[in-house]
Amino acid sequence: MQRTFLAIKPDGVQRGLIGKIISNLEEKGFKLVGMKFMKVSNELAQKHYGEHKDKPFFNGLVSFITSGPIVAMVWEGKNIISAMRKIMGKTNPLDADVGTIRGNFAVDIGRNIVHGSDGEESAKREISLFFKEEELVSWNQDIQKWIYE
Ligand code: IDP
Ligand code: MG
């Protein structure tokens, strides 16, 4: 089993999409192991998006992600890092397939609703940026035997 970091960005929260996004992932069969409703500080935003610090959109990205509350989550499942990226859809929502979160709910690249880790390294890094170990919950999801063979 793998863990990934997923955040519903301020646009997703403002647009009332928290429930729909979480429902989608519960219905898929993934397991929620951590969740926080929070404002991202400037410092945390800079760290989280550190890989983009030289990009022209960096300042806008940091002010956007700190502009309102987000939902920070950790989800667990088989191959969940790449599976989540597929469920999210391409970075530019106009390129994202219909049926994906970004394809269904977003238009602009700077308002693309969700963030998800793009690999094992970034998942580890992002989970530990947003969560302390004791904030993650290990639990038995009783429906797992109907999801995994
Ligand atoms: P990702 O969120 O799909 O992993 P990244 O390339 O890591 O995409 O970019 C991080 C975030 O920065 C994107 O989700 C998007 O909101 C924003 N972003 C990326 N490229 C651009 C751009 O060209 N213009 C404006 N915002 C961008
Ligand atoms: Mg990324």
CSV table of C-alpha atoms and ligand atoms in Angstrom, one decimal:
chain,number,residue,atom,x,y,z
A,1,MET,CA,0.0,0.0,0.0
A,2,GLN,CA,1.1,3.5,-0.8
A,3,ARG,CA,0.3,6.9,0.7
A,4,THR,CA,-0.2,10.2,-1.1
A,5,PHE,CA,-0.8,13.8,-0.2
A,6,LEU,CA,-3.9,15.4,-1.6
A,7,ALA,CA,-5.0,19.0,-1.0
A,8,ILE,CA,-8.3,20.7,-2.0
A,9,LYS,CA,-7.0,24.2,-2.9
A,10,PRO,CA,-8.8,27.4,-1.9
A,11,ASP,CA,-10.8,27.4,-5.1
A,12,GLY,CA,-12.2,23.9,-4.4
A,13,VAL,CA,-13.1,25.0,-0.9
A,14,GLN,CA,-14.7,28.3,-2.0
A,15,ARG,CA,-16.7,26.5,-4.7
A,16,GLY,CA,-18.2,24.0,-2.2
A,17,LEU,CA,-16.5,20.9,-3.8
A,18,ILE,CA,-15.0,19.4,-0.6
A,19,GLY,CA,-17.7,16.8,-0.2
A,20,LYS,CA,-17.8,15.8,-3.9
A,21,ILE,CA,-14.1,15.3,-4.1
A,22,ILE,CA,-13.9,13.3,-0.9
A,23,SER,CA,-16.9,11.2,-2.0
A,24,ASN,CA,-15.2,10.4,-5.2
A,25,LEU,CA,-12.2,9.0,-3.5
A,26,GLU,CA,-14.2,7.1,-0.9
A,27,GLU,CA,-16.3,5.5,-3.7
A,28,LYS,CA,-13.1,4.5,-5.5
A,29,GLY,CA,-12.2,2.5,-2.5
A,30,PHE,CA,-9.2,4.5,-1.2
A,31,LYS,CA,-8.7,5.0,2.5
A,32,LEU,CA,-8.4,8.4,4.3
A,33,VAL,CA,-5.7,8.4,6.9
A,34,GLY,CA,-5.3,12.1,7.7
A,35,MET,CA,-7.3,15.2,7.2
A,36,LYS,CA,-6.9,18.9,8.2
A,37,PHE,CA,-8.9,22.0,7.3
A,38,MET,CA,-6.4,24.8,7.5
A,39,LYS,CA,-4.9,28.0,6.2
A,40,VAL,CA,-1.5,27.6,4.6
A,41,SER,CA,1.2,30.0,5.9
A,42,ASN,CA,3.5,31.8,3.5
A,43,GLU,CA,6.4,29.8,4.8
A,44,LEU,CA,4.7,26.5,4.3
A,45,ALA,CA,3.5,27.5,0.8
A,46,GLN,CA,7.1,28.4,-0.2
A,47,LYS,CA,8.4,25.1,1.1
A,48,HIS,CA,5.5,23.1,-0.5
A,49,TYR,CA,6.0,24.7,-3.9
A,50,GLY,CA,9.8,25.0,-3.6
A,51,GLU,CA,10.4,23.1,-6.8
A,52,HIS,CA,8.7,26.0,-8.7
A,53,LYS,CA,10.4,28.9,-7.1
A,54,ASP,CA,12.1,30.0,-10.3
A,55,LYS,CA,8.9,29.8,-12.4
A,56,PRO,CA,7.1,33.0,-13.5
A,57,PHE,CA,3.9,31.8,-11.8
A,58,PHE,CA,5.5,31.1,-8.4
A,59,ASN,CA,4.4,34.3,-6.6
A,60,GLY,CA,0.9,34.0,-7.9
A,61,LEU,CA,0.8,30.4,-6.9
A,62,VAL,CA,1.9,31.1,-3.4
A,63,SER,CA,-0.5,34.0,-2.9
A,64,PHE,CA,-3.3,31.8,-4.3
A,65,ILE,CA,-2.6,28.8,-2.0
A,66,THR,CA,-2.5,31.1,1.0
A,67,SER,CA,-5.6,33.0,0.0
A,68,GLY,CA,-8.1,30.9,1.9
A,69,PRO,CA,-8.6,27.6,3.7
A,70,ILE,CA,-7.6,24.3,2.1
A,71,VAL,CA,-8.3,20.7,3.0
A,72,ALA,CA,-5.0,18.8,3.4
A,73,MET,CA,-5.3,15.0,3.3
A,74,VAL,CA,-3.4,11.8,3.2
A,75,TRP,CA,-5.0,8.9,1.3
A,76,GLU,CA,-3.8,5.3,1.2
A,77,GLY,CA,-4.3,2.6,-1.4
A,78,LYS,CA,-2.7,0.4,-4.1
A,79,ASN,CA,-0.6,2.5,-6.5
A,80,ILE,CA,-2.4,5.5,-5.1
A,81,ILE,CA,0.2,8.1,-6.2
A,82,SER,CA,-0.3,7.5,-9.9
A,83,ALA,CA,-4.0,6.6,-9.5
A,84,MET,CA,-4.6,9.9,-7.8
A,85,ARG,CA,-2.9,11.8,-10.5
A,86,LYS,CA,-5.2,10.1,-13.0
A,87,ILE,CA,-8.3,10.9,-11.0
A,88,MET,CA,-7.1,14.6,-10.7
A,89,GLY,CA,-6.5,15.0,-14.4
A,90,LYS,CA,-3.9,17.0,-16.2
A,91,THR,CA,-2.5,20.2,-14.7
A,92,ASN,CA,-4.2,22.4,-17.3
A,93,PRO,CA,-7.9,21.7,-16.8
A,94,LEU,CA,-8.7,22.3,-20.5
A,95,ASP,CA,-6.4,19.3,-21.2
A,96,ALA,CA,-7.8,17.2,-18.4
A,97,ASP,CA,-10.1,14.3,-19.4
A,98,VAL,CA,-13.8,14.5,-18.7
A,99,GLY,CA,-14.5,12.5,-15.6
A,100,THR,CA,-11.4,13.7,-13.8
A,101,ILE,CA,-11.6,16.3,-11.0
A,102,ARG,CA,-9.9,19.0,-13.0
A,103,GLY,CA,-11.7,18.0,-16.2
A,104,ASN,CA,-15.1,18.2,-14.5
A,105,PHE,CA,-14.7,21.2,-12.3
A,106,ALA,CA,-12.0,23.6,-13.6
A,107,VAL,CA,-11.0,25.8,-16.5
A,108,ASP,CA,-7.8,27.7,-15.7
A,109,ILE,CA,-4.4,26.2,-14.8
A,110,GLY,CA,-4.2,28.6,-11.9
A,111,ARG,CA,-7.5,27.5,-10.5
A,112,ASN,CA,-7.2,23.7,-10.8
A,113,ILE,CA,-8.9,22.7,-7.6
A,114,VAL,CA,-6.6,20.0,-6.3
A,115,HIS,CA,-2.9,19.3,-5.6
A,116,GLY,CA,-1.6,15.8,-5.5
A,117,SER,CA,1.9,14.4,-5.0
A,118,ASP,CA,3.6,13.4,-8.3
A,119,GLY,CA,5.9,10.6,-7.0
A,120,GLU,CA,7.1,8.7,-4.0
A,121,GLU,CA,9.7,11.3,-3.0
A,122,SER,CA,7.2,14.2,-3.2
A,123,ALA,CA,4.5,12.2,-1.4
A,124,LYS,CA,6.9,11.5,1.5
A,125,ARG,CA,8.0,15.1,1.6
A,126,GLU,CA,4.6,16.7,1.4
A,127,ILE,CA,3.0,14.3,3.9
A,128,SER,CA,5.6,15.3,6.5
A,129,LEU,CA,5.3,19.0,5.6
A,130,PHE,CA,1.6,19.0,6.4
A,131,PHE,CA,1.2,16.2,9.0
A,132,LYS,CA,3.0,15.0,12.2
A,133,GLU,CA,3.3,11.2,12.3
A,134,GLU,CA,0.7,11.0,15.2
A,135,GLU,CA,-1.9,12.9,13.1
A,136,LEU,CA,-2.0,10.0,10.6
A,137,VAL,CA,-4.5,7.3,11.6
A,138,SER,CA,-3.9,3.6,10.9
A,139,TRP,CA,-7.2,1.8,10.8
A,140,ASN,CA,-8.9,-1.2,9.2
A,141,GLN,CA,-11.2,-0.3,6.4
A,142,ASP,CA,-13.8,-3.2,6.6
A,143,ILE,CA,-14.7,-2.9,2.9
A,144,GLN,CA,-11.2,-3.6,1.8
A,145,LYS,CA,-11.8,-7.2,1.1
A,146,TRP,CA,-14.4,-6.1,-1.5
A,147,ILE,CA,-11.9,-3.8,-3.1
A,148,TYR,CA,-8.6,-5.8,-3.1
A,149,GLU,CA,-8.4,-9.5,-4.0
B,1,IDP,P1,0.5,19.7,-10.7
B,1,IDP,O1,-0.3,20.5,-9.7
B,1,IDP,O2,-0.3,19.0,-11.7
B,1,IDP,O3,1.5,18.8,-10.1
B,1,IDP,P2,2.8,21.5,-11.3
B,1,IDP,O4,3.5,21.6,-12.6
B,1,IDP,O5,3.5,20.8,-10.1
B,1,IDP,O6,1.4,20.8,-11.6
B,1,IDP,O7,2.4,23.0,-10.9
B,1,IDP,C1,1.9,23.3,-9.6
B,1,IDP,C2,0.7,24.2,-9.7
B,1,IDP,O8,1.2,25.4,-10.3
B,1,IDP,C3,-0.3,23.7,-10.7
B,1,IDP,O9,-1.3,22.9,-10.1
B,1,IDP,C4,-1.0,25.1,-11.1
B,1,IDP,O10,-2.0,25.5,-10.2
B,1,IDP,C5,0.2,26.0,-11.1
B,1,IDP,N1,0.8,26.2,-12.4
B,1,IDP,C6,1.5,25.3,-13.1
B,1,IDP,N2,1.9,25.8,-14.3
B,1,IDP,C7,1.3,27.0,-14.4
B,1,IDP,C8,1.4,28.0,-15.4
B,1,IDP,O11,1.9,27.9,-16.5
B,1,IDP,N3,0.7,29.2,-15.1
B,1,IDP,C9,0.0,29.4,-13.9
B,1,IDP,N4,0.0,28.4,-13.0
B,1,IDP,C10,0.6,27.3,-13.2
B,2,MG,MG,3.2,19.2,-8.9
